[in-house]
Amino acid sequence: MTDQTPVNDSDADPTSISMQAARDIIFSRLPTLSQTERIPVASALGRVLSDEVASPINVPPFRASAMDGYAFRFNEASTALNISAHSLAGHPSDNDAGKNECHRITTGARVPDFADTVVQQENIEVRNGKVHIVKKPVKGFHVRPPGSDSVKGSSLMSAGQRLAAAQIACLYSHGITHVDVLKPLRVCVFSTGDELAETGETLPEGHIYDANRALLAALLNNPAVQVTDLGIVKDSIEAMQDAFERCKAFDLVISSGGVSVGDADFVRPVLEKAGELHMWKIAMKPGRPLTFGLLDKHKPYFGLPGNPVSAAVTCMMFVIPTIQKLLNQPATELPRISATLNTDLKKLPGRVEYQRGMLIRTSDDTWEVSTTGLQDSHVITSLHRANCFVELGFDNAGVKKGTTVSVIPFEHFSESIL
Ligand code: AMP
Ligand code: MG
């Protein structure tokens, strides 16, 4: 025992707000974007509908057979039936047939009007050229009614629907060639820092290569988003002011660095003068100094922390949901997986923490997660080696091997907008 150096047993900062409070502040200040364009469905993958789409036709458009077999009148099921015609897919037979007649039919072919039921070919026998039904289907069986997929005039997709493979196929199946979509969200990114050098150039003494513009461009790479790179901005009030001037033509502005309290951190003072500062400091790690405000009254601006891991975490937890909202998509919670830790994790209470982990599925169908090692926010290899965040709650004071923890796999972020 000593009497004693105080032990730092908390990471709390009373001026920080919760992640939910931060999201509420951000979301309550987002504008509604309404610039739309009409584009071919063929090039609409990943775009977001600006209007509802109604079904222009019944799908299927006609009564279609779900089986290879025979179309017949149910009340003649006990009779030997003559085959009077063939209805093949794309080659419909006449709609009529005489008494005790049936039509041979294939899957996807039009069911002639006279018939109310299809019997599959495995359930009949042909004797002396006549069809005998040996296993009677229920009346109406194997006939797909017109509009059983969707009914003409009904709502097919809502505004805000992101068009992935299934939606593109669905639009094609309804004969829809063009859709109204939101114009791609115009996002600009820049990095701040006198120490930053461009990859490809010789690295001067005391400099590091800029990772963040490439990181953000990659995280936001999506057909519904158009990212413009505004380069590296020097650590000065004038350079920051000039950068904000260059953001006029964009819907969303993202910078990294310069949001802490160091001598070269100019983002907040310049934002307060050139626009509005609405939020700074969140009880999370990494990412505490995340800054949010508005430029030109309505344009959302994010000042992300400079360390690449902090920039990545804050982009994933705040910028991506913001883009989702700006694109009029319904808010979604990121799904979590419960996994067993196979190492101890250190943590102080007072912030929610996102540690980088490797999630693996074990043979008995459960999940295990291990740490990627050093968690400092400059350690970009911790992100590169990870496939998930281990989410540790505000009060958590460290976790022992064998504990069940909540994990967010990285794919969920790209699935959410992107
Ligand atoms: P700052 O938020 O500007 O105080 O930067 C925090 C740390 O992140 C410093 O060590 C910076 O050198 C580093 N950093 C800032 N911006 C970048 C960047 N674009 N790429 C890599 N590291 C960065
Ligand atoms: Mg800096």
Short mmCIF file of C-alpha atoms and ligand atoms in Angstrom, two decimals:
data_model
loop_
_atom_site.label_atom_id
_atom_site.label_comp_id
_atom_site.label_asym_id
_atom_site.label_seq_id
_atom_site.Cartn_x
_atom_site.Cartn_y
_atom_site.Cartn_z
CA MET A 1 0.00 0.00 0.00
CA THR A 2 1.07 3.53 -0.66
CA ASP A 3 -0.67 6.76 -0.11
CA GLN A 4 -0.71 7.09 -3.28
CA THR A 5 -0.71 8.10 -6.82
CA PRO A 6 -4.35 8.38 -7.87
CA VAL A 7 -5.41 5.64 -10.21
CA ASN A 8 -7.22 6.73 -13.30
CA ASP A 9 -10.27 4.52 -13.08
CA SER A 10 -12.66 6.46 -15.29
CA ASP A 11 -12.66 7.77 -18.81
CA ALA A 12 -15.73 9.94 -18.30
CA ASP A 13 -15.85 13.56 -19.49
CA PRO A 14 -18.85 15.49 -18.18
CA THR A 15 -18.91 17.70 -21.26
CA SER A 16 -19.42 14.72 -23.58
CA ILE A 17 -22.86 13.65 -24.71
CA SER A 18 -24.16 10.17 -25.44
CA MET A 19 -24.07 8.70 -28.93
CA GLN A 20 -27.87 8.72 -29.04
CA ALA A 21 -28.03 12.37 -27.99
CA ALA A 22 -25.47 13.17 -30.69
CA ARG A 23 -27.51 11.34 -33.32
CA ASP A 24 -30.65 13.19 -32.23
CA ILE A 25 -28.88 16.55 -32.61
CA ILE A 26 -27.51 15.63 -36.03
CA PHE A 27 -30.71 14.09 -37.40
CA SER A 28 -32.87 16.99 -36.22
CA ARG A 29 -30.81 19.38 -38.31
CA LEU A 30 -30.67 17.57 -41.62
CA PRO A 31 -32.24 19.16 -44.68
CA THR A 32 -34.60 17.35 -47.03
CA LEU A 33 -32.97 16.84 -50.38
CA SER A 34 -35.27 16.80 -53.34
CA GLN A 35 -33.16 16.88 -56.48
CA THR A 36 -34.22 13.98 -58.63
CA GLU A 37 -33.52 12.56 -62.05
CA ARG A 38 -35.09 9.96 -64.32
CA ILE A 39 -32.69 7.18 -65.29
CA PRO A 40 -32.86 3.79 -66.98
CA VAL A 41 -33.41 0.90 -64.58
CA ALA A 42 -30.42 -0.71 -66.30
CA SER A 43 -28.14 1.83 -64.63
CA ALA A 44 -30.07 2.27 -61.38
CA LEU A 45 -28.28 -0.32 -59.23
CA GLY A 46 -27.56 1.20 -55.81
CA ARG A 47 -29.66 4.32 -56.42
CA VAL A 48 -32.59 5.40 -54.25
CA LEU A 49 -36.16 5.94 -55.49
CA SER A 50 -37.49 9.46 -55.07
CA ASP A 51 -41.09 8.44 -55.76
CA GLU A 52 -43.36 5.52 -55.20
CA VAL A 53 -43.52 3.05 -58.10
CA ALA A 54 -46.89 1.49 -58.89
CA SER A 55 -47.26 -1.76 -60.73
CA PRO A 56 -48.17 -0.94 -64.37
CA ILE A 57 -49.35 -4.50 -65.13
CA ASN A 58 -50.52 -7.62 -63.40
CA VAL A 59 -47.66 -10.02 -62.74
CA PRO A 60 -48.13 -12.67 -63.91
CA PRO A 61 -50.23 -11.01 -66.65
CA PHE A 62 -52.33 -14.13 -67.34
CA ARG A 63 -53.35 -17.32 -65.57
CA ALA A 64 -50.16 -19.33 -65.75
CA SER A 65 -49.48 -22.98 -65.08
CA ALA A 66 -47.12 -23.76 -62.20
CA MET A 67 -46.50 -27.31 -63.46
CA ASP A 68 -45.93 -29.44 -66.50
CA GLY A 69 -49.16 -31.41 -66.85
CA TYR A 70 -52.73 -31.12 -68.14
CA ALA A 71 -55.24 -28.26 -67.92
CA PHE A 72 -58.77 -29.58 -67.41
CA ARG A 73 -62.23 -28.96 -65.89
CA PHE A 74 -62.23 -30.07 -62.26
CA ASN A 75 -65.71 -31.55 -62.59
CA GLU A 76 -64.38 -33.88 -65.32
CA ALA A 77 -61.55 -35.22 -63.11
CA SER A 78 -63.03 -38.72 -63.00
CA THR A 79 -63.42 -38.96 -66.76
CA ALA A 80 -60.91 -40.18 -69.37
CA LEU A 81 -59.86 -36.97 -71.13
CA ASN A 82 -58.85 -36.41 -74.76
CA ILE A 83 -55.83 -34.20 -75.34
CA SER A 84 -57.15 -31.64 -77.82
CA ALA A 85 -54.30 -29.06 -77.81
CA HIS A 86 -50.92 -28.11 -76.37
CA SER A 87 -50.34 -24.86 -74.46
CA LEU A 88 -46.60 -24.29 -74.31
CA ALA A 89 -44.82 -21.43 -72.53
CA GLY A 90 -45.02 -18.52 -74.96
CA HIS A 91 -47.40 -20.43 -77.27
CA PRO A 92 -50.87 -20.30 -75.70
CA SER A 93 -53.51 -22.76 -76.89
CA ASP A 94 -57.10 -21.76 -77.79
CA ASN A 95 -59.20 -20.86 -74.79
CA ASP A 96 -61.92 -23.39 -75.61
CA ALA A 97 -62.17 -27.16 -75.42
CA GLY A 98 -64.96 -29.63 -75.94
CA LYS A 99 -66.58 -31.82 -73.30
CA ASN A 100 -64.09 -34.28 -71.68
CA GLU A 101 -61.11 -32.61 -73.31
CA CYS A 102 -57.89 -31.35 -71.73
CA HIS A 103 -54.84 -29.44 -72.95
CA ARG A 104 -51.28 -30.57 -72.44
CA ILE A 105 -49.56 -27.66 -70.66
CA THR A 106 -46.04 -26.65 -69.62
CA THR A 107 -44.84 -24.56 -66.68
CA GLY A 108 -45.34 -20.85 -67.39
CA ALA A 109 -47.83 -21.47 -70.22
CA ARG A 110 -51.23 -19.75 -70.28
CA VAL A 111 -53.99 -21.85 -68.73
CA PRO A 112 -56.86 -21.84 -71.28
CA ASP A 113 -60.13 -20.25 -70.10
CA PHE A 114 -62.12 -23.48 -70.15
CA ALA A 115 -59.80 -25.09 -67.55
CA ASP A 116 -59.93 -24.35 -63.83
CA THR A 117 -57.24 -26.79 -62.66
CA VAL A 118 -53.89 -28.27 -63.73
CA VAL A 119 -52.86 -31.78 -62.81
CA GLN A 120 -49.15 -32.44 -62.81
CA GLN A 121 -47.99 -35.06 -65.26
CA GLU A 122 -46.69 -37.37 -62.52
CA ASN A 123 -50.32 -37.79 -61.34
CA ILE A 124 -51.88 -39.06 -64.58
CA GLU A 125 -51.66 -42.11 -66.77
CA VAL A 126 -52.18 -42.12 -70.53
CA ARG A 127 -54.10 -45.16 -71.67
CA ASN A 128 -55.32 -45.59 -75.25
CA GLY A 129 -54.35 -41.97 -75.91
CA LYS A 130 -56.56 -40.69 -73.09
CA VAL A 131 -55.55 -38.98 -69.85
CA HIS A 132 -56.67 -40.70 -66.63
CA ILE A 133 -56.14 -38.66 -63.47
CA VAL A 134 -54.86 -41.09 -60.85
CA LYS A 135 -54.25 -38.54 -58.12
CA LYS A 136 -56.85 -35.83 -58.14
CA PRO A 137 -55.56 -32.31 -57.36
CA VAL A 138 -57.59 -29.80 -55.37
CA LYS A 139 -59.77 -27.56 -57.57
CA GLY A 140 -57.73 -24.61 -58.89
CA PHE A 141 -54.40 -26.30 -58.18
CA HIS A 142 -51.25 -25.26 -60.07
CA VAL A 143 -52.94 -22.24 -61.65
CA ARG A 144 -51.16 -18.99 -60.82
CA PRO A 145 -53.81 -16.25 -60.90
CA PRO A 146 -52.99 -13.04 -62.80
CA GLY A 147 -51.60 -10.46 -60.35
CA SER A 148 -50.64 -13.14 -57.81
CA ASP A 149 -47.17 -11.56 -57.70
CA SER A 150 -48.42 -7.98 -57.91
CA VAL A 151 -51.66 -6.38 -58.97
CA LYS A 152 -51.83 -3.65 -61.62
CA GLY A 153 -52.05 -0.23 -59.97
CA SER A 154 -50.85 -1.42 -56.55
CA SER A 155 -47.82 0.06 -54.84
CA LEU A 156 -44.71 -1.87 -55.78
CA MET A 157 -41.95 0.20 -54.14
CA SER A 158 -41.88 3.25 -51.89
CA ALA A 159 -39.82 6.40 -52.07
CA GLY A 160 -36.52 5.78 -50.28
CA GLN A 161 -36.22 2.23 -51.61
CA ARG A 162 -32.63 1.40 -52.43
CA LEU A 163 -32.36 -0.55 -55.64
CA ALA A 164 -30.36 -3.73 -55.14
CA ALA A 165 -30.42 -6.83 -57.35
CA ALA A 166 -33.88 -7.99 -56.23
CA GLN A 167 -35.46 -4.58 -56.86
CA ILE A 168 -33.85 -4.25 -60.30
CA ALA A 169 -35.19 -7.70 -61.23
CA CYS A 170 -38.62 -6.80 -59.85
CA LEU A 171 -38.76 -3.58 -61.93
CA TYR A 172 -37.72 -5.51 -65.04
CA SER A 173 -40.38 -8.14 -64.42
CA HIS A 174 -42.96 -5.36 -64.42
CA GLY A 175 -41.69 -3.97 -67.71
CA ILE A 176 -40.51 -0.75 -66.07
CA THR A 177 -37.66 0.83 -68.05
CA HIS A 178 -37.07 4.10 -66.18
CA VAL A 179 -37.29 5.25 -62.57
CA ASP A 180 -37.14 8.57 -60.70
CA VAL A 181 -34.25 8.55 -58.27
CA LEU A 182 -32.54 11.03 -55.98
CA LYS A 183 -29.54 12.63 -57.60
CA PRO A 184 -26.33 11.27 -56.10
CA LEU A 185 -25.54 12.98 -52.82
CA ARG A 186 -22.64 15.37 -53.44
CA VAL A 187 -20.13 14.83 -50.67
CA CYS A 188 -16.75 16.57 -50.39
CA VAL A 189 -13.90 15.44 -48.19
CA PHE A 190 -10.71 17.13 -47.12
CA SER A 191 -7.97 16.44 -44.61
CA THR A 192 -6.43 19.02 -42.33
CA GLY A 193 -2.88 18.93 -41.04
CA ASP A 194 0.49 20.51 -41.81
CA GLU A 195 2.07 17.11 -41.21
CA LEU A 196 0.19 15.41 -44.03
CA ALA A 197 1.84 14.37 -47.27
CA GLU A 198 0.29 12.89 -50.40
CA THR A 199 0.95 9.21 -50.96
CA GLY A 200 3.22 8.98 -53.99
CA GLU A 201 5.35 11.91 -52.89
CA THR A 202 8.58 11.72 -50.93
CA LEU A 203 7.83 11.87 -47.22
CA PRO A 204 9.46 14.96 -45.65
CA GLU A 205 10.85 14.69 -42.12
CA GLY A 206 8.10 14.86 -39.49
CA HIS A 207 5.34 14.12 -41.99
CA ILE A 208 2.95 11.19 -42.41
CA TYR A 209 0.94 10.09 -45.41
CA ASP A 210 -2.70 11.13 -45.50
CA ALA A 211 -4.87 8.06 -44.99
CA ASN A 212 -8.22 9.69 -44.32
CA ARG A 213 -9.34 11.02 -47.69
CA ALA A 214 -8.78 7.59 -49.21
CA LEU A 215 -10.51 5.98 -46.23
CA LEU A 216 -13.60 8.18 -46.54
CA ALA A 217 -13.78 7.87 -50.31
CA ALA A 218 -13.67 4.09 -49.93
CA LEU A 219 -16.21 3.93 -47.08
CA LEU A 220 -18.62 6.09 -49.07
CA ASN A 221 -18.04 4.49 -52.43
CA ASN A 222 -21.59 3.99 -53.61
CA PRO A 223 -23.72 4.76 -56.67
CA ALA A 224 -25.99 7.00 -54.56
CA VAL A 225 -23.07 9.11 -53.37
CA GLN A 226 -20.60 11.21 -55.35
CA VAL A 227 -17.43 11.92 -53.39
CA THR A 228 -15.20 14.85 -54.38
CA ASP A 229 -11.70 15.14 -52.96
CA LEU A 230 -10.76 18.68 -51.89
CA GLY A 231 -7.22 17.70 -50.89
CA ILE A 232 -5.14 18.57 -47.85
CA VAL A 233 -5.84 21.82 -46.01
CA LYS A 234 -3.17 23.54 -43.94
CA ASP A 235 -3.55 24.19 -40.22
CA SER A 236 -4.48 27.86 -40.33
CA ILE A 237 -7.64 29.90 -39.92
CA GLU A 238 -7.32 31.27 -43.46
CA ALA A 239 -6.88 27.82 -45.01
CA MET A 240 -9.92 26.51 -43.11
CA GLN A 241 -12.02 29.48 -44.17
CA ASP A 242 -10.95 28.98 -47.76
CA ALA A 243 -11.82 25.26 -47.52
CA PHE A 244 -15.33 26.04 -46.26
CA GLU A 245 -15.72 28.47 -49.19
CA ARG A 246 -14.90 25.64 -51.59
CA CYS A 247 -17.68 23.49 -50.11
CA LYS A 248 -20.54 25.55 -51.51
CA ALA A 249 -21.47 23.16 -54.30
CA PHE A 250 -21.89 20.12 -52.05
CA ASP A 251 -24.69 18.58 -50.00
CA LEU A 252 -22.47 17.23 -47.23
CA VAL A 253 -18.99 18.23 -46.09
CA ILE A 254 -16.57 15.98 -44.24
CA SER A 255 -13.14 16.93 -42.97
CA SER A 256 -10.74 15.11 -40.73
CA GLY A 257 -8.34 16.43 -38.11
CA GLY A 258 -8.15 19.71 -36.25
CA VAL A 259 -11.11 19.09 -33.93
CA SER A 260 -9.24 18.67 -30.64
CA VAL A 261 -7.92 21.37 -28.36
CA GLY A 262 -4.37 21.66 -29.65
CA ASP A 263 -2.72 24.84 -30.92
CA ALA A 264 -3.29 23.75 -34.51
CA ASP A 265 -6.96 22.74 -34.16
CA PHE A 266 -8.87 25.39 -36.08
CA VAL A 267 -12.01 23.58 -37.16
CA ARG A 268 -14.36 24.66 -34.39
CA PRO A 269 -13.44 28.36 -34.18
CA VAL A 270 -13.73 28.71 -37.95
CA LEU A 271 -16.99 26.73 -38.05
CA GLU A 272 -18.46 28.95 -35.34
CA LYS A 273 -17.70 32.01 -37.47
CA ALA A 274 -18.44 30.65 -40.93
CA GLY A 275 -21.43 28.51 -39.97
CA GLU A 276 -22.98 26.95 -36.88
CA LEU A 277 -21.43 24.54 -34.40
CA HIS A 278 -24.10 22.18 -33.09
CA MET A 279 -22.21 19.39 -31.44
CA TRP A 280 -18.78 18.54 -30.12
CA LYS A 281 -17.61 15.67 -27.97
CA ILE A 282 -19.30 12.33 -27.64
CA ALA A 283 -18.79 9.77 -24.87
CA MET A 284 -17.25 7.23 -27.20
CA LYS A 285 -13.83 5.80 -27.94
CA PRO A 286 -12.37 6.33 -30.38
CA GLY A 287 -14.03 9.45 -31.76
CA ARG A 288 -14.72 11.67 -28.78
CA PRO A 289 -13.98 15.00 -30.53
CA LEU A 290 -16.42 14.41 -33.39
CA THR A 291 -17.78 17.80 -34.45
CA PHE A 292 -21.03 18.52 -36.26
CA GLY A 293 -22.44 21.75 -37.59
CA LEU A 294 -24.07 23.46 -40.52
CA LEU A 295 -22.54 25.55 -43.28
CA ASP A 296 -24.69 27.94 -45.28
CA LYS A 297 -27.48 27.34 -42.75
CA HIS A 298 -28.53 23.92 -44.11
CA LYS A 299 -25.45 22.05 -45.26
CA PRO A 300 -24.39 19.35 -42.78
CA TYR A 301 -20.72 19.39 -41.86
CA PHE A 302 -18.77 16.69 -40.01
CA GLY A 303 -15.37 17.38 -38.54
CA LEU A 304 -13.99 13.92 -37.87
CA PRO A 305 -11.03 13.35 -35.56
CA GLY A 306 -7.71 13.00 -37.38
CA ASN A 307 -6.54 9.61 -36.24
CA PRO A 308 -7.58 7.23 -39.00
CA VAL A 309 -9.29 4.71 -36.72
CA SER A 310 -11.28 7.52 -35.06
CA ALA A 311 -12.22 8.87 -38.48
CA ALA A 312 -13.35 5.40 -39.57
CA VAL A 313 -15.42 4.70 -36.44
CA THR A 314 -17.16 8.08 -36.50
CA CYS A 315 -17.83 7.81 -40.22
CA MET A 316 -19.38 4.39 -39.73
CA MET A 317 -21.42 5.32 -36.65
CA PHE A 318 -22.55 8.83 -37.66
CA VAL A 319 -21.78 9.80 -41.25
CA ILE A 320 -23.19 6.67 -42.87
CA PRO A 321 -26.50 6.87 -40.94
CA THR A 322 -26.67 10.57 -41.86
CA ILE A 323 -26.25 9.75 -45.53
CA GLN A 324 -28.92 7.11 -45.18
CA LYS A 325 -31.25 9.74 -43.73
CA LEU A 326 -30.38 12.34 -46.37
CA LEU A 327 -31.22 9.71 -48.97
CA ASN A 328 -34.65 9.30 -47.37
CA GLN A 329 -34.07 5.73 -46.33
CA PRO A 330 -35.77 4.27 -43.28
CA ALA A 331 -33.53 4.30 -40.21
CA THR A 332 -32.14 0.91 -39.36
CA GLU A 333 -30.34 -0.38 -36.29
CA LEU A 334 -27.08 -2.13 -36.98
CA PRO A 335 -27.52 -5.81 -36.18
CA ARG A 336 -25.31 -7.16 -33.40
CA ILE A 337 -23.99 -10.68 -32.97
CA SER A 338 -23.27 -12.22 -29.57
CA ALA A 339 -19.79 -13.70 -29.49
CA THR A 340 -17.52 -15.25 -26.89
CA LEU A 341 -14.33 -13.34 -26.20
CA ASN A 342 -11.20 -15.40 -26.47
CA THR A 343 -8.96 -12.82 -24.83
CA ASP A 344 -9.30 -10.31 -22.00
CA LEU A 345 -10.11 -6.74 -23.08
CA LYS A 346 -9.08 -3.67 -21.13
CA LYS A 347 -11.47 -0.77 -20.79
CA LEU A 348 -12.25 2.09 -18.42
CA PRO A 349 -15.84 3.04 -17.67
CA GLY A 350 -17.15 6.38 -18.93
CA ARG A 351 -17.40 5.92 -22.70
CA VAL A 352 -18.84 3.45 -25.17
CA GLU A 353 -15.90 1.79 -26.85
CA TYR A 354 -15.47 0.22 -30.25
CA GLN A 355 -12.52 -2.13 -30.18
CA ARG A 356 -11.46 -3.83 -33.36
CA GLY A 357 -11.94 -7.58 -33.43
CA MET A 358 -11.71 -10.71 -35.53
CA LEU A 359 -14.99 -12.58 -35.53
CA ILE A 360 -14.93 -16.25 -36.43
CA ARG A 361 -17.63 -18.85 -36.55
CA THR A 362 -16.66 -21.91 -34.59
CA SER A 363 -17.57 -25.41 -35.65
CA ASP A 364 -20.41 -25.73 -33.18
CA ASP A 365 -22.18 -22.80 -34.78
CA THR A 366 -21.30 -20.18 -32.21
CA TRP A 367 -19.20 -17.06 -32.70
CA GLU A 368 -15.88 -16.23 -31.14
CA VAL A 369 -14.10 -12.90 -31.26
CA SER A 370 -10.48 -12.01 -30.64
CA THR A 371 -8.79 -8.65 -30.42
CA THR A 372 -6.61 -7.26 -33.19
CA GLY A 373 -4.13 -6.12 -30.54
CA LEU A 374 -3.07 -2.54 -29.87
CA GLN A 375 -6.19 -0.38 -29.95
CA ASP A 376 -4.69 3.13 -30.14
CA SER A 377 -6.55 5.17 -32.67
CA HIS A 378 -3.53 5.80 -34.89
CA VAL A 379 -3.09 2.05 -35.38
CA ILE A 380 -4.72 1.65 -38.76
CA THR A 381 -3.53 -1.94 -39.00
CA SER A 382 -5.97 -2.69 -36.15
CA LEU A 383 -8.70 -1.76 -38.57
CA HIS A 384 -7.15 -3.54 -41.51
CA ARG A 385 -6.90 -6.80 -39.57
CA ALA A 386 -10.40 -6.52 -38.12
CA ASN A 387 -13.75 -7.63 -39.48
CA CYS A 388 -15.91 -6.26 -36.68
CA PHE A 389 -16.24 -3.86 -33.79
CA VAL A 390 -16.54 -5.24 -30.28
CA GLU A 391 -19.00 -2.84 -28.67
CA LEU A 392 -18.34 -2.26 -24.98
CA GLY A 393 -20.93 -0.24 -23.06
CA PHE A 394 -20.45 3.05 -21.18
CA ASP A 395 -20.07 1.47 -17.74
CA ASN A 396 -18.04 -1.52 -18.83
CA ALA A 397 -14.77 -1.72 -16.88
CA GLY A 398 -12.98 -4.40 -18.87
CA VAL A 399 -13.96 -7.88 -19.94
CA LYS A 400 -12.55 -11.29 -19.20
CA LYS A 401 -11.91 -14.06 -21.67
CA GLY A 402 -15.01 -16.25 -22.00
CA THR A 403 -17.47 -13.38 -21.59
CA THR A 404 -20.20 -12.90 -24.18
CA VAL A 405 -19.86 -9.55 -25.94
CA SER A 406 -21.81 -7.69 -28.59
CA VAL A 407 -20.15 -7.44 -31.97
CA ILE A 408 -20.99 -5.45 -35.11
CA PRO A 409 -19.63 -7.09 -38.27
CA PHE A 410 -18.28 -4.58 -40.78
CA GLU A 411 -20.51 -5.83 -43.62
CA HIS A 412 -23.50 -4.32 -41.85
CA PHE A 413 -22.18 -0.84 -42.50
CA SER A 414 -21.94 -1.30 -46.22
CA GLU A 415 -25.28 -3.06 -46.28
CA SER A 416 -26.91 -0.17 -44.50
CA ILE A 417 -26.48 2.40 -47.27
CA LEU A 418 -24.07 1.28 -49.11
P1 AMP B 1 -5.77 15.92 -35.14
O1 AMP B 1 -7.17 15.44 -34.97
O2 AMP B 1 -5.60 16.88 -36.25
O3 AMP B 1 -5.24 16.44 -33.83
O4 AMP B 1 -4.90 14.66 -35.48
C1 AMP B 1 -4.79 13.58 -34.57
C2 AMP B 1 -3.76 12.59 -35.07
O5 AMP B 1 -4.20 12.05 -36.29
C3 AMP B 1 -2.40 13.19 -35.34
O6 AMP B 1 -1.43 12.26 -34.93
C4 AMP B 1 -2.39 13.36 -36.83
O7 AMP B 1 -1.09 13.37 -37.37
C5 AMP B 1 -3.21 12.19 -37.30
N1 AMP B 1 -3.87 12.51 -38.54
C6 AMP B 1 -4.60 13.59 -38.81
N2 AMP B 1 -5.08 13.57 -40.06
C7 AMP B 1 -4.62 12.44 -40.61
C8 AMP B 1 -4.76 11.85 -41.91
N3 AMP B 1 -5.48 12.46 -42.84
N4 AMP B 1 -4.15 10.67 -42.14
C9 AMP B 1 -3.43 10.07 -41.17
N5 AMP B 1 -3.28 10.56 -39.94
C10 AMP B 1 -3.86 11.74 -39.65
MG MG B 2 -4.18 18.11 -36.97
#
